[in-house]
């Protein structure tokens, strides 16, 4: 069965520091992979997605993620965090095929210290 | 409108009452999804619509939950005889249903349901 694990429930970083949020997935083939961000009281906004091709994916707001098949991982990174990045981040896997039923991880809540 | 809209934004109801949650997808989006976000279960898939039909209802937690979509547009999620464990944020998403599923789901702001 498909599953997504985000090992870190909470992460706190200082503004300007680098960030890496971990995501591991379980899927029988190469999945479609997504990172979404949710700010308080808001819906989910797509940061980036991986379908095929280059394993390093660039997204919005300066985020990037790297698909590593050998590690079943799709970690999210940002070289320098801004206070406005404080939010909850969700990794998700979608089934290949005609539609994308997303399976989400539990989320990582990011706090940013000034 | 520019994005997915949902109404109401908040709903408080008493245990045993029925509720209806509405989703207006982005115009022209063929696919529509409902998800539920709760403290204990995280984000869970509920149901997927392709046009007006629902080929995947596998996430609906019980027969108290039902959903329909009309005119290939608006969708309504109905919960009958609500229970306290139904308290959650119900999220709707739509996508253009590109070939092979390589499309992005756009989420609405959600409806926060509280069952007293």
mmCIF file of C-alpha atoms in Angstrom:
data_model
loop_
_atom_site.group_PDB
_atom_site.id
_atom_site.type_symbol
_atom_site.label_atom_id
_atom_site.label_comp_id
_atom_site.label_asym_id
_atom_site.label_seq_id
_atom_site.Cartn_x
_atom_site.Cartn_y
_atom_site.Cartn_z
ATOM 1 C CA UNK A 1 0.000 0.000 0.000
ATOM 2 C CA UNK A 2 1.110 3.537 -0.627
ATOM 3 C CA UNK A 3 2.295 5.521 2.357
ATOM 4 C CA UNK A 4 4.234 8.667 3.133
ATOM 5 C CA UNK A 5 6.369 9.268 6.198
ATOM 6 C CA UNK A 6 7.471 12.655 7.409
ATOM 7 C CA UNK A 7 9.692 11.843 10.380
ATOM 8 C CA UNK A 8 9.814 15.341 11.837
ATOM 9 C CA UNK A 9 6.609 16.654 13.394
ATOM 10 C CA UNK A 10 8.094 19.997 14.397
ATOM 11 C CA UNK A 11 11.187 21.827 13.193
ATOM 12 C CA UNK A 12 12.491 25.179 14.367
ATOM 13 C CA UNK A 13 15.103 27.112 12.434
ATOM 14 C CA UNK A 14 16.535 30.599 12.616
ATOM 15 C CA UNK A 15 15.728 33.073 9.889
ATOM 16 C CA UNK A 16 18.395 32.882 7.210
ATOM 17 C CA UNK A 17 19.354 29.317 8.050
ATOM 18 C CA UNK A 18 19.042 26.468 5.596
ATOM 19 C CA UNK A 19 16.166 24.016 5.780
ATOM 20 C CA UNK A 20 15.620 20.392 4.889
ATOM 21 C CA UNK A 21 12.302 18.633 5.468
ATOM 22 C CA UNK A 22 12.368 14.884 5.106
ATOM 23 C CA UNK A 23 9.886 12.740 3.232
ATOM 24 C CA UNK A 24 9.979 8.994 2.581
ATOM 25 C CA UNK A 25 7.408 7.137 0.565
ATOM 26 C CA UNK A 26 6.330 3.601 -0.054
ATOM 27 C CA UNK A 27 5.018 2.784 -3.508
ATOM 28 C CA UNK A 28 5.338 -0.116 -5.908
ATOM 29 C CA UNK A 29 6.611 1.954 -8.828
ATOM 30 C CA UNK A 30 7.867 5.457 -9.396
ATOM 31 C CA UNK A 31 5.167 7.658 -7.960
ATOM 32 C CA UNK A 32 4.139 11.189 -8.583
ATOM 33 C CA UNK A 33 5.443 13.275 -5.653
ATOM 34 C CA UNK A 34 4.283 16.586 -4.287
ATOM 35 C CA UNK A 35 5.046 19.090 -1.584
ATOM 36 C CA UNK A 36 2.259 21.339 -0.333
ATOM 37 C CA UNK A 37 2.353 24.144 2.217
ATOM 38 C CA UNK A 38 -0.486 25.164 4.511
ATOM 39 C CA UNK A 39 -0.433 28.474 6.342
ATOM 40 C CA UNK A 40 -2.713 28.929 9.363
ATOM 41 C CA UNK A 41 -6.355 29.023 8.300
ATOM 42 C CA UNK A 42 -5.452 28.549 4.655
ATOM 43 C CA UNK A 43 -5.876 25.782 2.144
ATOM 44 C CA UNK A 44 -3.022 23.823 0.655
ATOM 45 C CA UNK A 45 -0.712 25.479 -1.849
ATOM 46 C CA UNK A 46 1.484 23.446 -4.162
ATOM 47 C CA UNK A 47 5.195 24.159 -3.760
ATOM 48 C CA UNK A 48 6.521 21.696 -6.325
ATOM 49 C CA UNK A 49 5.931 18.338 -7.945
ATOM 50 C CA UNK A 50 7.889 15.506 -9.504
ATOM 51 C CA UNK A 51 6.532 13.385 -12.307
ATOM 52 C CA UNK A 52 9.592 12.311 -14.294
ATOM 53 C CA UNK A 53 12.872 13.543 -15.710
ATOM 54 C CA UNK A 54 15.307 15.656 -13.731
ATOM 55 C CA UNK A 55 15.312 14.446 -10.146
ATOM 56 C CA UNK A 56 16.007 17.926 -8.768
ATOM 57 C CA UNK A 57 12.813 19.926 -8.921
ATOM 58 C CA UNK A 58 12.516 23.664 -8.452
ATOM 59 C CA UNK A 59 9.402 25.144 -6.934
ATOM 60 C CA UNK A 60 7.935 28.409 -5.813
ATOM 61 C CA UNK A 61 9.228 30.601 -2.975
ATOM 62 C CA UNK A 62 12.796 29.368 -3.474
ATOM 63 C CA UNK A 63 12.099 25.741 -2.535
ATOM 64 C CA UNK A 64 13.551 22.703 -4.244
ATOM 65 C CA UNK A 65 13.254 18.967 -3.734
ATOM 66 C CA UNK A 66 15.284 15.993 -4.864
ATOM 67 C CA UNK A 67 13.827 12.615 -5.782
ATOM 68 C CA UNK A 68 16.107 9.764 -4.738
ATOM 69 C CA UNK A 69 14.765 6.447 -5.920
ATOM 70 C CA UNK A 70 17.343 4.387 -4.020
ATOM 71 C CA UNK A 71 16.284 5.982 -0.733
ATOM 72 C CA UNK A 72 12.563 6.330 -1.554
ATOM 73 C CA UNK A 73 12.893 9.942 -0.515
ATOM 74 C CA UNK A 74 11.756 13.322 -1.730
ATOM 75 C CA UNK A 75 13.253 15.848 0.688
ATOM 76 C CA UNK A 76 12.374 19.520 0.523
ATOM 77 C CA UNK A 77 15.112 22.120 0.842
ATOM 78 C CA UNK A 78 15.548 25.860 1.003
ATOM 79 C CA UNK A 79 18.949 27.553 1.314
ATOM 80 C CA UNK A 80 17.774 30.516 3.409
ATOM 81 C CA UNK A 81 14.526 30.524 5.364
ATOM 82 C CA UNK A 82 12.370 33.616 5.736
ATOM 83 C CA UNK A 83 10.015 34.293 8.651
ATOM 84 C CA UNK A 84 7.078 34.004 6.236
ATOM 85 C CA UNK A 85 7.974 30.358 5.595
ATOM 86 C CA UNK A 86 6.551 29.402 8.991
ATOM 87 C CA UNK A 87 3.740 26.995 8.118
ATOM 88 C CA UNK A 88 2.925 23.312 7.906
ATOM 89 C CA UNK A 89 4.419 21.313 5.068
ATOM 90 C CA UNK A 90 2.929 18.170 3.601
ATOM 91 C CA UNK A 91 4.566 15.634 1.353
ATOM 92 C CA UNK A 92 2.202 13.577 -0.796
ATOM 93 C CA UNK A 93 2.333 10.708 -3.248
ATOM 94 C CA UNK A 94 -0.089 10.244 -6.105
ATOM 95 C CA UNK A 95 -0.852 7.082 -7.996
ATOM 96 C CA UNK A 96 0.203 6.951 -11.603
ATOM 97 C CA UNK A 97 -2.705 6.556 -13.904
ATOM 98 C CA UNK A 98 -5.739 8.472 -14.854
ATOM 99 C CA UNK A 99 -6.094 10.479 -11.699
ATOM 100 C CA UNK A 100 -4.167 11.456 -8.580
ATOM 101 C CA UNK A 101 -5.589 10.270 -5.322
ATOM 102 C CA UNK A 102 -3.109 11.918 -3.013
ATOM 103 C CA UNK A 103 -1.762 10.114 0.024
ATOM 104 C CA UNK A 104 -0.355 12.641 2.458
ATOM 105 C CA UNK A 105 2.255 12.457 5.148
ATOM 106 C CA UNK A 106 1.421 13.653 8.638
ATOM 107 C CA UNK A 107 3.021 17.020 8.001
ATOM 108 C CA UNK A 108 5.944 18.956 9.453
ATOM 109 C CA UNK A 109 5.263 22.176 11.292
ATOM 110 C CA UNK A 110 8.005 24.731 10.700
ATOM 111 C CA UNK A 111 8.695 27.545 13.146
ATOM 112 C CA UNK A 112 11.126 30.317 12.246
ATOM 113 C CA UNK A 113 13.006 32.288 14.905
ATOM 114 C CA UNK A 114 13.942 35.887 14.049
ATOM 115 C CA UNK B 1 -13.799 32.758 -9.678
ATOM 116 C CA UNK B 2 -10.069 32.408 -9.709
ATOM 117 C CA UNK B 3 -9.832 29.505 -7.305
ATOM 118 C CA UNK B 4 -11.714 26.729 -5.583
ATOM 119 C CA UNK B 5 -14.313 28.030 -3.177
ATOM 120 C CA UNK B 6 -16.039 26.211 -0.340
ATOM 121 C CA UNK B 7 -18.985 27.064 1.822
ATOM 122 C CA UNK B 8 -19.638 27.491 4.604
ATOM 123 C CA UNK B 9 -16.187 28.291 5.961
ATOM 124 C CA UNK B 10 -17.286 27.166 9.409
ATOM 125 C CA UNK B 11 -20.139 24.938 10.473
ATOM 126 C CA UNK B 12 -21.152 24.078 14.016
ATOM 127 C CA UNK B 13 -23.816 21.436 14.400
ATOM 128 C CA UNK B 14 -25.291 19.188 17.013
ATOM 129 C CA UNK B 15 -24.684 15.491 17.107
ATOM 130 C CA UNK B 16 -27.256 13.648 15.023
ATOM 131 C CA UNK B 17 -27.963 16.492 12.610
ATOM 132 C CA UNK B 18 -27.284 16.332 8.880
ATOM 133 C CA UNK B 19 -24.884 18.777 7.214
ATOM 134 C CA UNK B 20 -24.108 19.736 3.626
ATOM 135 C CA UNK B 21 -20.766 21.101 2.540
ATOM 136 C CA UNK B 22 -20.396 22.788 -0.831
ATOM 137 C CA UNK B 23 -17.483 23.011 -3.231
ATOM 138 C CA UNK B 24 -17.215 25.215 -6.323
ATOM 139 C CA UNK B 25 -14.251 24.036 -8.405
ATOM 140 C CA UNK B 26 -12.205 26.050 -10.842
ATOM 141 C CA UNK B 27 -14.197 26.510 -14.031
ATOM 142 C CA UNK B 28 -13.408 23.830 -16.587
ATOM 143 C CA UNK B 29 -11.766 21.432 -14.146
ATOM 144 C CA UNK B 30 -13.041 17.942 -14.797
ATOM 145 C CA UNK B 31 -11.664 16.269 -11.705
ATOM 146 C CA UNK B 32 -12.843 17.051 -8.201
ATOM 147 C CA UNK B 33 -11.606 15.565 -4.940
ATOM 148 C CA UNK B 34 -12.719 15.715 -1.311
ATOM 149 C CA UNK B 35 -10.275 15.265 1.549
ATOM 150 C CA UNK B 36 -10.638 15.429 5.298
ATOM 151 C CA UNK B 37 -8.087 16.892 7.681
ATOM 152 C CA UNK B 38 -8.429 15.906 11.321
ATOM 153 C CA UNK B 39 -6.122 15.888 14.309
ATOM 154 C CA UNK B 40 -6.077 12.168 14.708
ATOM 155 C CA UNK B 41 -5.992 11.063 11.083
ATOM 156 C CA UNK B 42 -4.158 13.806 9.217
ATOM 157 C CA UNK B 43 -5.154 14.445 5.599
ATOM 158 C CA UNK B 44 -7.286 11.668 4.147
ATOM 159 C CA UNK B 45 -8.742 11.159 0.695
ATOM 160 C CA UNK B 46 -12.522 10.761 0.680
ATOM 161 C CA UNK B 47 -13.837 10.683 -2.887
ATOM 162 C CA UNK B 48 -12.909 11.500 -6.480
ATOM 163 C CA UNK B 49 -15.220 12.773 -9.208
ATOM 164 C CA UNK B 50 -14.590 12.624 -12.918
ATOM 165 C CA UNK B 51 -17.271 14.838 -14.323
ATOM 166 C CA UNK B 52 -20.445 13.891 -12.499
ATOM 167 C CA UNK B 53 -19.481 10.315 -11.730
ATOM 168 C CA UNK B 54 -17.482 9.092 -8.760
ATOM 169 C CA UNK B 55 -15.240 6.190 -9.790
ATOM 170 C CA UNK B 56 -13.418 6.206 -6.463
ATOM 171 C CA UNK B 57 -15.383 6.483 -3.228
ATOM 172 C CA UNK B 58 -12.965 4.344 -1.276
ATOM 173 C CA UNK B 59 -12.180 6.974 1.341
ATOM 174 C CA UNK B 60 -15.711 7.643 2.555
ATOM 175 C CA UNK B 61 -15.591 6.506 6.191
ATOM 176 C CA UNK B 62 -19.155 5.205 6.489
ATOM 177 C CA UNK B 63 -22.504 5.121 4.755
ATOM 178 C CA UNK B 64 -23.416 8.306 6.580
ATOM 179 C CA UNK B 65 -21.174 10.110 4.082
ATOM 180 C CA UNK B 66 -22.268 10.767 0.527
ATOM 181 C CA UNK B 67 -21.364 13.195 -2.218
ATOM 182 C CA UNK B 68 -22.677 14.286 -5.543
ATOM 183 C CA UNK B 69 -21.612 16.536 -8.351
ATOM 184 C CA UNK B 70 -23.934 18.188 -10.798
ATOM 185 C CA UNK B 71 -23.307 19.815 -14.163
ATOM 186 C CA UNK B 72 -19.683 18.792 -13.962
ATOM 187 C CA UNK B 73 -19.200 21.655 -11.549
ATOM 188 C CA UNK B 74 -20.502 22.120 -8.010
ATOM 189 C CA UNK B 75 -20.151 19.267 -5.557
ATOM 190 C CA UNK B 76 -21.913 18.689 -2.266
ATOM 191 C CA UNK B 77 -20.636 16.452 0.522
ATOM 192 C CA UNK B 78 -23.422 15.357 2.850
ATOM 193 C CA UNK B 79 -22.915 13.875 6.279
ATOM 194 C CA UNK B 80 -25.984 12.356 7.871
ATOM 195 C CA UNK B 81 -26.497 11.878 11.603
ATOM 196 C CA UNK B 82 -23.239 13.627 12.416
ATOM 197 C CA UNK B 83 -21.003 12.252 15.144
ATOM 198 C CA UNK B 84 -18.330 14.016 17.159
ATOM 199 C CA UNK B 85 -15.618 12.110 15.309
ATOM 200 C CA UNK B 86 -16.783 13.817 12.097
ATOM 201 C CA UNK B 87 -15.333 17.095 13.396
ATOM 202 C CA UNK B 88 -12.592 18.061 10.960
ATOM 203 C CA UNK B 89 -11.688 20.404 8.140
ATOM 204 C CA UNK B 90 -13.131 19.205 4.853
ATOM 205 C CA UNK B 91 -11.041 20.217 1.861
ATOM 206 C CA UNK B 92 -12.061 20.206 -1.758
ATOM 207 C CA UNK B 93 -9.641 20.215 -4.675
ATOM 208 C CA UNK B 94 -10.056 20.348 -8.424
ATOM 209 C CA UNK B 95 -7.777 19.666 -11.363
ATOM 210 C CA UNK B 96 -7.996 19.796 -15.146
ATOM 211 C CA UNK B 97 -7.576 16.006 -15.457
ATOM 212 C CA UNK B 98 -4.621 15.990 -17.818
ATOM 213 C CA UNK B 99 -3.632 12.802 -19.596
ATOM 214 C CA UNK B 100 -1.878 10.280 -17.376
ATOM 215 C CA UNK B 101 -2.791 12.123 -14.231
ATOM 216 C CA UNK B 102 0.060 14.611 -14.542
ATOM 217 C CA UNK B 103 -1.994 17.463 -13.232
ATOM 218 C CA UNK B 104 -1.995 19.623 -10.155
ATOM 219 C CA UNK B 105 -4.790 19.693 -7.625
ATOM 220 C CA UNK B 106 -5.842 23.149 -6.495
ATOM 221 C CA UNK B 107 -7.296 23.234 -3.010
ATOM 222 C CA UNK B 108 -10.026 25.341 -1.532
ATOM 223 C CA UNK B 109 -9.774 26.947 1.913
ATOM 224 C CA UNK B 110 -11.833 24.200 3.519
ATOM 225 C CA UNK B 111 -14.912 23.966 5.705
ATOM 226 C CA UNK B 112 -14.277 23.545 9.421
ATOM 227 C CA UNK B 113 -16.981 21.277 10.835
ATOM 228 C CA UNK B 114 -17.527 21.090 14.578
ATOM 229 C CA UNK B 115 -19.979 18.554 15.949
ATOM 230 C CA UNK B 116 -21.070 19.266 19.507
#
